[in-house]
């Protein structure tokens, strides 16, 4: 990979996204080089694979459809998971 100047990287990404800007500042503070940050951002902004897209779609369904069972705590979820299934009882 060619040399990347930190100022050039900042200029290219300035105002692109608040999360990206904050991430760059944090990584710089931790001593990351511009090249390391650029490599990280390439992975960070990559298109999700099919499995990830399916998981996102399922999460949206759970979040926005009232007929999907929701839990307010891990304990509630575990209690529900540990309940005997009616089908198993027969």
PDB file of C-alpha atoms in Angstrom:
ATOM      1  CA  UNK A   1       0.000   0.000   0.000  1.00  0.00           C
ATOM      2  CA  UNK A   2       1.235   3.467  -0.793  1.00  0.00           C
ATOM      3  CA  UNK A   3       2.065   5.996   1.903  1.00  0.00           C
ATOM      4  CA  UNK A   4      -0.995   7.772   3.290  1.00  0.00           C
ATOM      5  CA  UNK A   5      -0.612  11.119   5.009  1.00  0.00           C
ATOM      6  CA  UNK A   6      -2.854  11.640   8.047  1.00  0.00           C
ATOM      7  CA  UNK A   7      -3.858  15.130   6.828  1.00  0.00           C
ATOM      8  CA  UNK A   8      -4.854  13.731   3.423  1.00  0.00           C
ATOM      9  CA  UNK A   9      -6.906  11.022   5.121  1.00  0.00           C
ATOM     10  CA  UNK A  10      -8.681  13.556   7.336  1.00  0.00           C
ATOM     11  CA  UNK A  11      -9.373  15.844   4.369  1.00  0.00           C
ATOM     12  CA  UNK A  12     -10.826  12.989   2.329  1.00  0.00           C
ATOM     13  CA  UNK A  13     -13.140  11.903   5.122  1.00  0.00           C
ATOM     14  CA  UNK A  14     -13.954  15.309   6.636  1.00  0.00           C
ATOM     15  CA  UNK A  15     -17.655  15.551   7.289  1.00  0.00           C
ATOM     16  CA  UNK A  16     -18.260  12.123   5.733  1.00  0.00           C
ATOM     17  CA  UNK A  17     -19.847  10.746   8.857  1.00  0.00           C
ATOM     18  CA  UNK A  18     -19.724  11.804  12.501  1.00  0.00           C
ATOM     19  CA  UNK A  19     -19.095   8.221  13.615  1.00  0.00           C
ATOM     20  CA  UNK A  20     -16.197   7.875  11.176  1.00  0.00           C
ATOM     21  CA  UNK A  21     -14.731  11.197  12.327  1.00  0.00           C
ATOM     22  CA  UNK A  22     -14.925  10.215  15.989  1.00  0.00           C
ATOM     23  CA  UNK A  23     -13.451   6.800  15.197  1.00  0.00           C
ATOM     24  CA  UNK A  24     -10.502   8.360  13.362  1.00  0.00           C
ATOM     25  CA  UNK A  25      -9.808  10.726  16.265  1.00  0.00           C
ATOM     26  CA  UNK A  26      -9.918   7.850  18.758  1.00  0.00           C
ATOM     27  CA  UNK A  27      -7.602   5.666  16.674  1.00  0.00           C
ATOM     28  CA  UNK A  28      -5.169   8.571  16.186  1.00  0.00           C
ATOM     29  CA  UNK A  29      -5.128   9.115  19.952  1.00  0.00           C
ATOM     30  CA  UNK A  30      -4.289   5.421  20.379  1.00  0.00           C
ATOM     31  CA  UNK A  31      -1.303   5.833  18.050  1.00  0.00           C
ATOM     32  CA  UNK A  32      -2.637   4.225  14.865  1.00  0.00           C
ATOM     33  CA  UNK A  33      -0.958   5.271  11.611  1.00  0.00           C
ATOM     34  CA  UNK A  34      -2.924   6.694   8.706  1.00  0.00           C
ATOM     35  CA  UNK A  35      -2.367   3.456   6.790  1.00  0.00           C
ATOM     36  CA  UNK A  36      -3.745   1.361   9.678  1.00  0.00           C
ATOM     37  CA  UNK A  37      -6.776   3.631   9.972  1.00  0.00           C
ATOM     38  CA  UNK A  38      -7.403   3.475   6.224  1.00  0.00           C
ATOM     39  CA  UNK A  39      -7.225  -0.347   6.259  1.00  0.00           C
ATOM     40  CA  UNK A  40      -9.654  -0.424   9.194  1.00  0.00           C
ATOM     41  CA  UNK A  41     -12.082   1.940   7.463  1.00  0.00           C
ATOM     42  CA  UNK A  42     -12.035  -0.157   4.293  1.00  0.00           C
ATOM     43  CA  UNK A  43     -13.200  -3.152   6.337  1.00  0.00           C
ATOM     44  CA  UNK A  44     -15.580  -1.024   8.430  1.00  0.00           C
ATOM     45  CA  UNK A  45     -17.384   0.324   5.384  1.00  0.00           C
ATOM     46  CA  UNK A  46     -17.435  -2.909   3.361  1.00  0.00           C
ATOM     47  CA  UNK A  47     -20.730  -4.251   2.003  1.00  0.00           C
ATOM     48  CA  UNK A  48     -22.177  -6.828   4.438  1.00  0.00           C
ATOM     49  CA  UNK A  49     -22.289 -10.457   3.281  1.00  0.00           C
ATOM     50  CA  UNK A  50     -25.562 -12.329   2.702  1.00  0.00           C
ATOM     51  CA  UNK A  51     -25.619 -13.827   6.213  1.00  0.00           C
ATOM     52  CA  UNK A  52     -25.220 -10.395   7.799  1.00  0.00           C
ATOM     53  CA  UNK A  53     -27.916  -8.912   5.542  1.00  0.00           C
ATOM     54  CA  UNK A  54     -30.304 -11.715   6.589  1.00  0.00           C
ATOM     55  CA  UNK A  55     -29.524 -11.078  10.266  1.00  0.00           C
ATOM     56  CA  UNK A  56     -30.193  -7.345   9.844  1.00  0.00           C
ATOM     57  CA  UNK A  57     -33.503  -8.082   8.126  1.00  0.00           C
ATOM     58  CA  UNK A  58     -34.498 -10.448  10.948  1.00  0.00           C
ATOM     59  CA  UNK A  59     -33.513  -7.888  13.597  1.00  0.00           C
ATOM     60  CA  UNK A  60     -35.630  -5.239  11.868  1.00  0.00           C
ATOM     61  CA  UNK A  61     -38.565  -7.627  11.789  1.00  0.00           C
ATOM     62  CA  UNK A  62     -38.211  -8.304  15.503  1.00  0.00           C
ATOM     63  CA  UNK A  63     -37.881  -4.600  16.289  1.00  0.00           C
ATOM     64  CA  UNK A  64     -40.802  -3.337  14.227  1.00  0.00           C
ATOM     65  CA  UNK A  65     -43.461  -6.047  14.218  1.00  0.00           C
ATOM     66  CA  UNK A  66     -45.610  -6.211  17.357  1.00  0.00           C
ATOM     67  CA  UNK A  67     -46.573  -9.864  16.818  1.00  0.00           C
ATOM     68  CA  UNK A  68     -42.966 -11.022  17.314  1.00  0.00           C
ATOM     69  CA  UNK A  69     -42.228 -12.151  20.900  1.00  0.00           C
ATOM     70  CA  UNK A  70     -39.953  -9.668  22.665  1.00  0.00           C
ATOM     71  CA  UNK A  71     -38.119  -9.929  25.979  1.00  0.00           C
ATOM     72  CA  UNK A  72     -37.221  -7.210  28.426  1.00  0.00           C
ATOM     73  CA  UNK A  73     -34.461  -9.176  30.149  1.00  0.00           C
ATOM     74  CA  UNK A  74     -32.147 -12.125  29.636  1.00  0.00           C
ATOM     75  CA  UNK A  75     -33.786 -13.806  32.625  1.00  0.00           C
ATOM     76  CA  UNK A  76     -37.208 -13.602  30.942  1.00  0.00           C
ATOM     77  CA  UNK A  77     -35.740 -15.053  27.742  1.00  0.00           C
ATOM     78  CA  UNK A  78     -34.031 -17.911  29.595  1.00  0.00           C
ATOM     79  CA  UNK A  79     -37.218 -18.755  31.510  1.00  0.00           C
ATOM     80  CA  UNK A  80     -39.117 -18.941  28.237  1.00  0.00           C
ATOM     81  CA  UNK A  81     -36.425 -21.083  26.627  1.00  0.00           C
ATOM     82  CA  UNK A  82     -36.374 -23.485  29.570  1.00  0.00           C
ATOM     83  CA  UNK A  83     -40.154 -24.016  29.596  1.00  0.00           C
ATOM     84  CA  UNK A  84     -41.157 -27.470  28.392  1.00  0.00           C
ATOM     85  CA  UNK A  85     -42.532 -27.412  24.864  1.00  0.00           C
ATOM     86  CA  UNK A  86     -46.188 -28.542  24.589  1.00  0.00           C
ATOM     87  CA  UNK A  87     -45.284 -30.697  21.587  1.00  0.00           C
ATOM     88  CA  UNK A  88     -42.650 -32.572  23.600  1.00  0.00           C
ATOM     89  CA  UNK A  89     -45.183 -33.351  26.340  1.00  0.00           C
ATOM     90  CA  UNK A  90     -47.507 -35.311  24.023  1.00  0.00           C
TER      91      UNK A  90
END
